[in-house]
Amino acid sequence: MFMGNSIRSILLVIMAAIILSACATKTTKKPGDYEISKISGDTYTGEETVKYLATGVPDRVFFATNKSILTTKARDTLRKQAAWLRKNKNINITVEGHCDERGTREYNLALGERRANVARDYLMTYGISGNRISTISYGKERPVNPGSSPLAWSQNRRSVTIKAN
Amino acid sequence: MKNKLFLVILSIVVFFAKNSFALIEVDITRGNLNPLPIAVSSLYVESKTSEALEETDLGAEISKVVETNLLRSGLFNPLAKDSFVQKPDIAHLKPRFEDWKLIKAQALVTGKINIANDKLRVEFRLWDVLAAKEMMALAFTTVPTNWRRIAHIITDKIYKRLTGEEGYFDTRIIYVSEEGPKNQRIKKLAIMDQDGANTKYLTLGNELVLTPRFNPTNQMVTYMSFFRNLPRVYLLDIETGVQEVVGDFPGMTFAPRFSPDGKKIIMSFAKDGNSDIFTMNLETKEVERITEHPAIDTSPSYSPDGKYISFNSDRSGLQQIYVMRSDGSDVKRITFGKGIYGTPVWSPRGDLIAFTKMYKSNFYIGVMRTDGSGERLLTENYYQEAPSWSPNGRVLIFYRETKSGSQGEGFSATLWSIDLTGYNERLIETRTDASDPSWSSLLTK
Amino acid sequence: MTKSIFLSFFFHILLIVLTAISLPHMLRKPIDLPPVISVELIQISDITNIPYAPKAKKILEKIKKEKERIVSEQAPPKAVKKEKPEAIPLPDDVKKQKKIKTKKQNPKKIDTEIKQASEFEKKELFDPNQIAALIDKSKIKQAETIRKDNKITQSQDKNFTTSSLTLSEEDALKAQIFGCWSIPLGLPYNEDLLVKIKLKLKQDGTVIKSEILDHVRMNTPGQAFYKVLAESALRAVRLCQPLRVPTTGYERWKDLQLNFDANEMLKG
């Protein structure tokens, strides 16, 4: 009886170890996990909704929930925008700040404004005059992805640069 | 031992002594919360002049509005009219209380209307069926087209007489009417009677409009608009339809409300990404800064005495509710529970603050005392926010949004109301999708 | 690449450690389920109706046998079929009652905890509250007896029979009126919501006369809710006629005072 019990338990352990070893991280992209791999730490890292101001100059940066901190990728994008703006001195821009739908309307207006300004401030540190950059917040009013999923929400938390003239 | 025996014999003697009984007191500490059964008889139409042919059903219409109001309050159970024995005209003169008791009515409403010289006169009586006597008798006069308001005023009187609470039926609700695809909504300011009738649109839908609120006299509305792509707080005169921007702010202003005396508008102003609370005097145009903090300060709401302001700030990291004096001093955080809090609204009774709470991907509407204690969550949903109080501080109106599919299909926004006790959660029907509701004060004071 | 190897290694080690810790537990014999505790519902009045000293009891029984007893149809379903003789609380027994009271305090604490839960648990609230009502009732009964004990010293009467209703009789009457009293929900939370109604009753339980004590308060400005509260109490009494009165001892309950207190229901 005692032996039978211990054998059973040992077998369970071996089973569990085998199952665990099967959970390797996927290196190849499969259709099912497309959504998950595009979000890193709650910030969208994909290319789906991104438009381009010029070749190699993405027009938007993304944020984590309730945050207005620029990720490394965001800063990289903004540096590219700054470079493009330095080259095209007569172009003025508007930076739009947006939020996902999972928050109260008024606070989202304020958060969108913060996100827009965080991008503006960063551009200014790269030599772009504040006179060329205006900001506007749309809160949660203009989502780019109308879905109700973490992916949609991550795509909506953004600051988008628009040509103003 | 001897003492005990003496006591026993004494008590036996006392047992037989007549009239030596103290008054028995029985404590009744529980009752039921059943809605009061009330019979609302059709109002008897006394005179029918030839022009008033269309008004023949006015007696029935008015009683129907009263009935619906009472039913929707959750506190009354209006009985089915087909069980009424007495005819409206006789019932109004002298009700046969036995007939009404038979159908289990505890209160009875009767009345009569009279249309002459383009004037509508409505008289009603409220009877206590069990005590078999009249409780209230009132009459009102107005133009015939205003008959709905009379029905609402009558309901307010009945409501107050039977519950002790001020009514909230002669009121209007302003909200944002929404249409179109989820990522390109067309929004218009809309106003309606609290029972959904008389819907009117105040803007055309060419620009985004958000968060409208009444002023204390219910003649003006303050709201936020993206007119000409400049998000600012505006003022609208309901009667004339004239809109004007509030102040001359060099940046986005939003989340506006009136002060209790109607003289100022309090709102958030965003400068260089930071939102702080400001007030502007509508007469002197004087602007006053109320908060000065690098965090987001928004959703300000005055206490009914104008001495305090509750607002939403993320100065401690995430959205929480704070209370400060109306000059901006003495800021105190009042929410410390799990989750994040937003949209604080001070009750017109001054005793509670309603709020939205977000916790573990659920949204809650709740109330708490003004020091943050006694937090009570009234309802939970996938998404709901922005409660607004009825003028008697008993009912909250708010809006909900549904989850939508990947293309935005299945999305809808609807208005809901709930009683302070957490009961009587009710959908408020609107012609289109709706959000950002706000309740007026009583139209008659 | 190295990251995944490292993670895999780490998880394997973790698993081994976990199994090493739990293995001895797995090898132990299964725990026996604790025996099922059966709960027995007993008539509270059996216990809380304080018995006499044996001698006094004998005397009273003798007296009672001389009177004829008819089991009335009015007898409430919950009550004990036999009507107990009146309870004269002897000084010794006061302490006993107090002990029982404190025990019953505990269910009340659980009650408030349930109430503080959020809305989505509200559906469950209905059931616990029903049970809570039962518990509360017994607590009230205990409280009744104690209050009445105090009256021995305070009462203006020289006798000892302050509460002359047995606990089951009181129970029955209360249960009846609880069902008839529609508490107006609009009453203010922070006011004194107590109204006392004095009744003169006929033997069959119908009301001859009703009187609101503190009538003056009905018309005091700012106390408009008192009028509404009083009216609701009167409606309850009228609706409940004939009242569930005891079948005997008309003399002791022909004058009855009902203290309608909405505080518990509204303030919870």
Short mmCIF file of N, CA and C in Angstrom, two decimals, chain B residues 182-285:
data_model
loop_
_atom_site.label_atom_id
_atom_site.label_comp_id
_atom_site.label_asym_id
_atom_site.label_seq_id
_atom_site.Cartn_x
_atom_site.Cartn_y
_atom_site.Cartn_z
N LYS B 182 -18.72 53.19 -33.96
CA LYS B 182 -18.09 53.42 -32.66
C LYS B 182 -16.88 54.35 -32.74
N ASN B 183 -16.15 54.31 -33.84
CA ASN B 183 -14.96 55.16 -33.88
C ASN B 183 -15.22 56.50 -34.56
N GLN B 184 -16.46 56.77 -34.90
CA GLN B 184 -16.79 58.07 -35.50
C GLN B 184 -18.19 58.48 -35.06
N ARG B 185 -18.41 58.56 -33.76
CA ARG B 185 -19.75 58.81 -33.23
C ARG B 185 -20.21 60.23 -33.53
N ILE B 186 -21.50 60.35 -33.81
CA ILE B 186 -22.10 61.66 -33.98
C ILE B 186 -22.84 61.97 -32.68
N LYS B 187 -22.44 63.04 -32.05
CA LYS B 187 -23.01 63.35 -30.74
C LYS B 187 -23.75 64.67 -30.76
N LYS B 188 -24.93 64.67 -30.14
CA LYS B 188 -25.73 65.89 -30.05
C LYS B 188 -26.19 66.07 -28.61
N LEU B 189 -26.38 67.31 -28.21
CA LEU B 189 -26.98 67.56 -26.90
C LEU B 189 -28.47 67.32 -27.01
N ALA B 190 -29.02 66.56 -26.05
CA ALA B 190 -30.46 66.28 -26.07
C ALA B 190 -31.04 66.53 -24.70
N ILE B 191 -32.29 66.92 -24.68
CA ILE B 191 -32.97 67.19 -23.41
C ILE B 191 -34.31 66.48 -23.45
N MET B 192 -34.77 65.95 -22.31
CA MET B 192 -36.07 65.28 -22.29
C MET B 192 -36.65 65.37 -20.88
N ASP B 193 -37.96 65.10 -20.74
CA ASP B 193 -38.57 65.00 -19.42
C ASP B 193 -38.00 63.76 -18.76
N GLN B 194 -38.04 63.71 -17.47
CA GLN B 194 -37.41 62.58 -16.79
C GLN B 194 -38.05 61.24 -17.14
N ASP B 195 -39.28 61.26 -17.68
CA ASP B 195 -39.88 59.99 -18.07
C ASP B 195 -39.66 59.67 -19.54
N GLY B 196 -38.79 60.46 -20.19
CA GLY B 196 -38.43 60.15 -21.57
C GLY B 196 -39.24 60.89 -22.62
N ALA B 197 -40.24 61.64 -22.21
CA ALA B 197 -41.07 62.35 -23.19
C ALA B 197 -40.44 63.68 -23.58
N ASN B 198 -40.96 64.26 -24.66
CA ASN B 198 -40.53 65.61 -25.07
C ASN B 198 -39.05 65.71 -25.36
N THR B 199 -38.51 64.76 -26.09
CA THR B 199 -37.07 64.82 -26.42
C THR B 199 -36.82 65.93 -27.43
N LYS B 200 -35.80 66.73 -27.15
CA LYS B 200 -35.43 67.81 -28.09
C LYS B 200 -33.92 67.79 -28.24
N TYR B 201 -33.45 68.09 -29.46
CA TYR B 201 -32.01 68.16 -29.68
C TYR B 201 -31.57 69.62 -29.68
N LEU B 202 -30.48 69.90 -28.98
CA LEU B 202 -30.03 71.28 -28.83
C LEU B 202 -28.86 71.62 -29.73
N THR B 203 -28.16 70.60 -30.25
CA THR B 203 -27.08 70.88 -31.20
C THR B 203 -27.27 69.96 -32.41
N LEU B 204 -26.55 70.26 -33.48
CA LEU B 204 -26.81 69.57 -34.74
C LEU B 204 -26.00 68.29 -34.95
N GLY B 205 -24.92 68.15 -34.19
CA GLY B 205 -24.12 66.95 -34.36
C GLY B 205 -22.92 67.15 -35.26
N ASN B 206 -22.60 68.39 -35.60
CA ASN B 206 -21.46 68.64 -36.46
C ASN B 206 -20.14 68.59 -35.72
N GLU B 207 -20.20 68.73 -34.42
CA GLU B 207 -18.97 68.63 -33.64
C GLU B 207 -19.26 67.78 -32.40
N LEU B 208 -18.19 67.20 -31.86
CA LEU B 208 -18.33 66.40 -30.65
C LEU B 208 -18.78 67.26 -29.49
N VAL B 209 -19.77 66.80 -28.76
CA VAL B 209 -20.19 67.49 -27.54
C VAL B 209 -20.18 66.48 -26.40
N LEU B 210 -19.78 66.94 -25.22
CA LEU B 210 -19.64 66.02 -24.08
C LEU B 210 -20.11 66.66 -22.79
N THR B 211 -20.44 65.83 -21.82
CA THR B 211 -20.72 66.18 -20.43
C THR B 211 -21.55 67.45 -20.21
N PRO B 212 -22.81 67.51 -20.65
CA PRO B 212 -23.63 68.71 -20.40
C PRO B 212 -24.19 68.72 -18.99
N ARG B 213 -24.31 69.91 -18.39
CA ARG B 213 -24.91 70.05 -17.06
C ARG B 213 -25.80 71.27 -17.00
N PHE B 214 -26.89 71.16 -16.23
CA PHE B 214 -27.82 72.28 -16.06
C PHE B 214 -27.26 73.30 -15.08
N ASN B 215 -27.75 74.52 -15.20
CA ASN B 215 -27.49 75.50 -14.13
C ASN B 215 -28.65 75.40 -13.13
N PRO B 216 -28.54 76.03 -11.95
CA PRO B 216 -29.57 75.84 -10.93
C PRO B 216 -30.97 76.25 -11.36
N THR B 217 -31.11 77.17 -12.33
CA THR B 217 -32.46 77.53 -12.76
C THR B 217 -32.93 76.72 -13.95
N ASN B 218 -32.10 75.79 -14.40
CA ASN B 218 -32.44 74.89 -15.51
C ASN B 218 -32.67 75.61 -16.83
N GLN B 219 -32.14 76.84 -16.95
CA GLN B 219 -32.33 77.56 -18.21
C GLN B 219 -31.08 77.52 -19.08
N MET B 220 -29.94 77.25 -18.43
CA MET B 220 -28.67 77.23 -19.17
C MET B 220 -28.01 75.86 -19.02
N VAL B 221 -27.17 75.57 -19.99
CA VAL B 221 -26.43 74.32 -19.96
C VAL B 221 -24.97 74.64 -20.18
N THR B 222 -24.08 74.02 -19.40
CA THR B 222 -22.67 74.12 -19.70
C THR B 222 -22.18 72.76 -20.17
N TYR B 223 -21.33 72.75 -21.15
CA TYR B 223 -20.88 71.48 -21.73
C TYR B 223 -19.55 71.70 -22.41
N MET B 224 -18.99 70.63 -22.93
CA MET B 224 -17.69 70.75 -23.61
C MET B 224 -17.90 70.42 -25.08
N SER B 225 -17.31 71.21 -25.95
CA SER B 225 -17.52 70.99 -27.38
C SER B 225 -16.21 71.08 -28.13
N PHE B 226 -16.10 70.32 -29.22
CA PHE B 226 -14.92 70.34 -30.08
C PHE B 226 -15.16 71.20 -31.31
N PHE B 227 -15.98 72.23 -31.13
CA PHE B 227 -16.30 73.15 -32.23
C PHE B 227 -15.02 73.73 -32.84
N ARG B 228 -14.90 73.64 -34.15
CA ARG B 228 -13.70 74.11 -34.86
C ARG B 228 -12.44 73.44 -34.33
N ASN B 229 -12.58 72.26 -33.91
CA ASN B 229 -11.45 71.47 -33.42
C ASN B 229 -10.74 72.09 -32.22
N LEU B 230 -11.43 72.94 -31.50
CA LEU B 230 -10.87 73.53 -30.30
C LEU B 230 -11.71 73.07 -29.11
N PRO B 231 -11.23 72.11 -28.35
CA PRO B 231 -12.03 71.61 -27.23
C PRO B 231 -12.13 72.65 -26.12
N ARG B 232 -13.36 73.17 -25.94
CA ARG B 232 -13.57 74.20 -24.92
C ARG B 232 -14.90 74.00 -24.23
N VAL B 233 -15.02 74.66 -23.05
CA VAL B 233 -16.28 74.68 -22.33
C VAL B 233 -17.17 75.76 -22.92
N TYR B 234 -18.45 75.42 -23.13
CA TYR B 234 -19.41 76.35 -23.70
C TYR B 234 -20.59 76.53 -22.78
N LEU B 235 -21.37 77.57 -23.09
CA LEU B 235 -22.60 77.87 -22.36
C LEU B 235 -23.71 77.90 -23.41
N LEU B 236 -24.84 77.26 -23.11
CA LEU B 236 -25.94 77.26 -24.07
C LEU B 236 -27.21 77.72 -23.37
N ASP B 237 -27.92 78.61 -24.00
CA ASP B 237 -29.21 79.04 -23.48
C ASP B 237 -30.28 78.13 -24.09
N ILE B 238 -31.00 77.40 -23.26
CA ILE B 238 -31.95 76.41 -23.78
C ILE B 238 -33.06 77.06 -24.58
N GLU B 239 -33.50 78.19 -24.11
CA GLU B 239 -34.61 78.88 -24.78
C GLU B 239 -34.20 79.40 -26.15
N THR B 240 -33.09 80.14 -26.20
CA THR B 240 -32.70 80.79 -27.45
C THR B 240 -31.81 79.92 -28.31
N GLY B 241 -31.17 78.93 -27.72
CA GLY B 241 -30.25 78.09 -28.49
C GLY B 241 -28.89 78.72 -28.71
N VAL B 242 -28.67 79.90 -28.16
CA VAL B 242 -27.40 80.60 -28.37
C VAL B 242 -26.29 79.92 -27.56
N GLN B 243 -25.16 79.69 -28.26
CA GLN B 243 -24.01 79.08 -27.57
C GLN B 243 -22.86 80.07 -27.52
N GLU B 244 -22.17 80.11 -26.41
CA GLU B 244 -20.97 80.95 -26.35
C GLU B 244 -19.87 80.23 -25.56
N VAL B 245 -18.65 80.49 -25.96
CA VAL B 245 -17.53 79.84 -25.28
C VAL B 245 -17.33 80.52 -23.93
N VAL B 246 -16.92 79.72 -22.96
CA VAL B 246 -16.74 80.26 -21.62
C VAL B 246 -15.29 80.70 -21.45
N GLY B 247 -15.10 81.96 -21.28
CA GLY B 247 -13.77 82.48 -21.03
C GLY B 247 -12.91 82.49 -22.30
N ASP B 248 -11.65 82.79 -22.07
CA ASP B 248 -10.73 82.93 -23.19
C ASP B 248 -9.46 82.15 -22.86
N PHE B 249 -9.61 80.87 -22.66
CA PHE B 249 -8.50 80.06 -22.21
C PHE B 249 -7.62 79.63 -23.38
N PRO B 250 -6.30 79.70 -23.20
CA PRO B 250 -5.39 79.34 -24.29
C PRO B 250 -5.17 77.83 -24.41
N GLY B 251 -6.08 77.08 -23.95
CA GLY B 251 -5.91 75.62 -24.05
C GLY B 251 -7.23 74.94 -23.76
N MET B 252 -7.20 73.62 -23.75
CA MET B 252 -8.43 72.86 -23.57
C MET B 252 -9.06 73.10 -22.21
N THR B 253 -10.35 73.39 -22.20
CA THR B 253 -11.12 73.42 -20.96
C THR B 253 -12.18 72.33 -21.08
N PHE B 254 -12.48 71.68 -19.96
CA PHE B 254 -13.42 70.55 -20.00
C PHE B 254 -13.96 70.28 -18.61
N ALA B 255 -14.85 69.30 -18.50
CA ALA B 255 -15.46 68.87 -17.24
C ALA B 255 -16.13 70.01 -16.48
N PRO B 256 -17.04 70.77 -17.13
CA PRO B 256 -17.60 71.95 -16.48
C PRO B 256 -18.81 71.64 -15.61
N ARG B 257 -18.99 72.46 -14.57
CA ARG B 257 -20.20 72.40 -13.75
C ARG B 257 -20.51 73.81 -13.26
N PHE B 258 -21.75 74.05 -12.86
CA PHE B 258 -22.09 75.34 -12.28
C PHE B 258 -21.87 75.30 -10.77
N SER B 259 -21.61 76.45 -10.19
CA SER B 259 -21.59 76.56 -8.73
C SER B 259 -23.05 76.57 -8.27
N PRO B 260 -23.32 76.23 -6.99
CA PRO B 260 -24.71 76.14 -6.52
C PRO B 260 -25.49 77.46 -6.65
N ASP B 261 -24.79 78.59 -6.67
CA ASP B 261 -25.52 79.84 -6.84
C ASP B 261 -25.62 80.23 -8.31
N GLY B 262 -25.10 79.39 -9.18
CA GLY B 262 -25.23 79.64 -10.62
C GLY B 262 -24.34 80.73 -11.16
N LYS B 263 -23.51 81.34 -10.31
CA LYS B 263 -22.75 82.50 -10.77
C LYS B 263 -21.43 82.12 -11.43
N LYS B 264 -20.93 80.95 -11.08
CA LYS B 264 -19.62 80.58 -11.62
C LYS B 264 -19.70 79.25 -12.35
N ILE B 265 -18.73 79.05 -13.24
CA ILE B 265 -18.54 77.73 -13.82
C ILE B 265 -17.18 77.23 -13.34
N ILE B 266 -17.20 76.00 -12.84
CA ILE B 266 -15.95 75.37 -12.40
C ILE B 266 -15.58 74.32 -13.43
N MET B 267 -14.31 74.24 -13.77
CA MET B 267 -13.90 73.32 -14.84
C MET B 267 -12.42 73.02 -14.75
N SER B 268 -11.98 72.12 -15.61
CA SER B 268 -10.54 71.83 -15.70
C SER B 268 -9.97 72.61 -16.87
N PHE B 269 -8.74 73.06 -16.73
CA PHE B 269 -8.04 73.74 -17.83
C PHE B 269 -6.69 73.05 -17.98
N ALA B 270 -6.40 72.60 -19.20
CA ALA B 270 -5.16 71.86 -19.44
C ALA B 270 -4.13 72.77 -20.09
N LYS B 271 -2.98 72.91 -19.43
CA LYS B 271 -1.90 73.73 -19.99
C LYS B 271 -0.62 72.90 -19.99
N ASP B 272 0.01 72.81 -21.16
CA ASP B 272 1.24 72.02 -21.29
C ASP B 272 1.07 70.62 -20.75
N GLY B 273 -0.07 70.06 -20.98
CA GLY B 273 -0.30 68.68 -20.59
C GLY B 273 -0.83 68.50 -19.19
N ASN B 274 -0.81 69.55 -18.36
CA ASN B 274 -1.29 69.39 -17.00
C ASN B 274 -2.67 70.02 -16.82
N SER B 275 -3.59 69.29 -16.19
CA SER B 275 -4.96 69.78 -16.00
C SER B 275 -5.17 70.21 -14.56
N ASP B 276 -5.59 71.45 -14.38
CA ASP B 276 -5.92 71.97 -13.05
C ASP B 276 -7.33 72.51 -13.04
N ILE B 277 -7.85 72.76 -11.84
CA ILE B 277 -9.23 73.23 -11.72
C ILE B 277 -9.27 74.74 -11.60
N PHE B 278 -10.14 75.34 -12.37
CA PHE B 278 -10.32 76.80 -12.37
C PHE B 278 -11.81 77.13 -12.27
N THR B 279 -12.10 78.34 -11.80
CA THR B 279 -13.49 78.81 -11.87
C THR B 279 -13.51 80.10 -12.67
N MET B 280 -14.67 80.38 -13.27
CA MET B 280 -14.83 81.67 -13.92
C MET B 280 -16.17 82.25 -13.53
N ASN B 281 -16.16 83.48 -13.11
CA ASN B 281 -17.38 84.17 -12.77
C ASN B 281 -18.07 84.60 -14.06
N LEU B 282 -19.30 84.20 -14.26
CA LEU B 282 -19.96 84.45 -15.54
C LEU B 282 -20.26 85.93 -15.76
N GLU B 283 -20.39 86.64 -14.66
CA GLU B 283 -20.71 88.05 -14.79
C GLU B 283 -19.45 88.90 -14.93
N THR B 284 -18.52 88.72 -13.98
CA THR B 284 -17.32 89.57 -13.99
C THR B 284 -16.25 89.02 -14.91
N LYS B 285 -16.41 87.79 -15.37
CA LYS B 285 -15.42 87.09 -16.20
C LYS B 285 -14.11 86.85 -15.48
#
